[in-house]
Amino acid sequence: MEYRISDKLKNLKPSAIREIFKSLTNPEIIAFAAGNPAAESFPTEYIQKKCAEILETAPITALQYGITEGYPALRTAVKARLKDAFGIGRDFDETIITSGGQQGLELTCKVMCNEGDVIISENPSFIGALNAYRSNGAKIVGVDMEDDGMNIELLEKALKENPNAKLIYTIPTFHNPMGITTSYEKRKQIYALAKKYGVLILEDNPYGELRFSGEEIPTIKSMDEDGIVCYSGSYSKVLSSGMRIGFLCAPASVMAKIVVAKQVEDVHTNNLCQMVCESFVTSDEYLPHLDKIRDLYRRKCGLMLDAMDKHFPKNVKYTRPEGGLFLWCTLPEGRDLTEFVAEALANKVAVVPGTAFNCDTLAPSNSFRLNYSTPSDEQILRGIEILGKILSK
Amino acid sequence: MEYRISDKLKNLKPSAIREIFKSLTNPEIIAFAAGNPAAESFPTEYIQKKCAEILETAPITALQYGITEGYPALRTAVKARLKDAFGIGRDFDETIITSGGQQGLELTCKVMCNEGDVIISENPSFIGALNAYRSNGAKIVGVDMEDDGMNIELLEKALKENPNAKLIYTIPTFHNPMGITTSYEKRKQIYALAKKYGVLILEDNPYGELRFSGEEIPTIKSMDEDGIVCYSGSYSKVLSSGMRIGFLCAPASVMAKIVVAKQVEDVHTNNLCQMVCESFVTSDEYLPHLDKIRDLYRRKCGLMLDAMDKHFPKNVKYTRPEGGLFLWCTLPEGRDLTEFVAEALANKVAVVPGTAFNCDTLAPSNSFRLNYSTPSDEQILRGIEILGKILSK
């Protein structure tokens, strides 16, 4: 049998990161490659207590079909937090619960893009999003990143050259993979350009609650007076990634279609975990819990940066994140990335080569991504020392 | 802002059933329109006990990211059950855990169909599947149903006329919405035609474990010597629909792409509920639990049919299911369906008009679907009596 796979999936490869994830079951490997939250960040006891309680008092709500838009009390809680913490939510906006932040990105693309339509993306960017767009037959046009966000001239050029552009995809806060934050000035410019060219912005903010230094910068969605921003968030990094709960806030006309698209993807998101999530984020424990995670990642990120300052040669450049899970290292000119990544793995340290995050899958890179949330303190110290030795050769 | 929604979503309406579902919060309405399993069919105590146990002994596995293919022990359990109960699974097959049976249907379409490609479907058919195909830009060509499954001549005609047909979609066992079962003879013919025309079969079997009378008929997938059948199943009707756990068994080359497509839709299915599911279906309680549900639905279906035999005029035809959740009533020639459905609702009985299940959304129907798993015994008796009165006018 010759399988006639669709054009959009035929050449799509599994995410390098998800594949690396499988090899991480080997405990000898130091995992700087993953994007997993720290295991100690899960409020296990709370979840256990609450599961028992929900299944005691409201088993049918938890176990029966629910509505596609999501568990109503959780939607209310999400809306309140978006308003309070991020200045998000106008009369024309609607909010839906998604099966992880990932689903919101995929649905927005499906609802907006015909095959061949363009999504303008930061380059590099989150591979899960890029592959979601590819899986819907969208074409990705990359805009190179600077230290404070997209190169705005290149963004306008891309908008001019692609009248079938439907979305500008951006992770302005604690960018994945680079760990940088787009400046307030550039956020306003991106918004203005999207408005000028009639293109929606898809603002992806899975790490927004994880700022551990510096000052808050308003979300692009908080500036959205015109109904041109879709905003995606996630509980994967602040509650549990295995629960697969995220949310999306978008103008009602777009949301109406996103609801239909979600309905036929998975009907609705797991009820029991939506209920646990609602209970947790409205409890007195949530804000202290966020502080605890921020403290944890501030410390781990600092530990990694200090070790890098000590062990990495001066010609290796890296970002200094103010939140999130990642930082981004760039090799000196002439150093081969593939060779470096292979040598690191041979020495039992896994990093993700920058090529994985390129909008153009064939483009080269001389950068790699490091994660500090998954490894233990001891692994961070040992792993960075090993990478330092390889880099110093 | 004028939103340029994708062609595939622009005209797609929410499922009439899911919309009706929202109105079912009104306890005065007798819900023959839903497809919900009976609330008493959920093994609540087991789930409660097991959630506590899992969160005690393996919290990180439950709360951290998992692999896209699914919780390994659950995949093993699914494979074993498919082999034992349905004769399914050859060396070339792979199995994945999906977020409900719905996701398996949507993913298979996405992986196989370009926009404009054709899916040949039983007509009428499950609206959730039809809308999933539409949401991917696939064109649906319907083949009319007879008492023992698709009209085989029309199926061959559709295959001949549509060289870009990628899938034949069928629910051969306890069909939704019709409640009928495709004969063994026709299953073999469908398989032979798919092979002859080089088109895959997507066999949807969410009710396969719910036979309460008659003899088992082999699944089409059990005949699959050529790697041309994708098989979708679900735990929504035998464990919990709110948990959103299903599975898909397909030839490895197709599955490789389905895994990539799922990865970018929701990364993986909720871990905690996968673990609860695995524990339940491998426990001593599972097979007796299935028997209990079968007994329940045999009784409820019998109750509804007896009441229909008593109250419905003889010129109203209906199917007599051997399993599943639904039966299908056809009005006498000349009777207006829309009027009937509206009058039923005015009398507080909700049924789904057959038009909702048509492959051609503009085609007429003089049938409607009744569900016997959701309403109470008392509601079944009262609701059928009310419908009988309206039909007798």
Short mmCIF file of C-alpha atoms in Angstrom, two decimals, chain B residues 30 82 86 165 193:
data_model
loop_
_atom_site.label_atom_id
_atom_site.label_comp_id
_atom_site.label_asym_id
_atom_site.label_seq_id
_atom_site.Cartn_x
_atom_site.Cartn_y
_atom_site.Cartn_z
CA ILE B 30 -36.46 15.33 28.53
CA LEU B 82 -8.09 -4.93 20.83
CA PHE B 86 -11.81 -7.57 18.40
CA ALA B 165 -10.91 10.15 -2.22
CA LEU B 193 -13.53 -1.99 -2.58
#
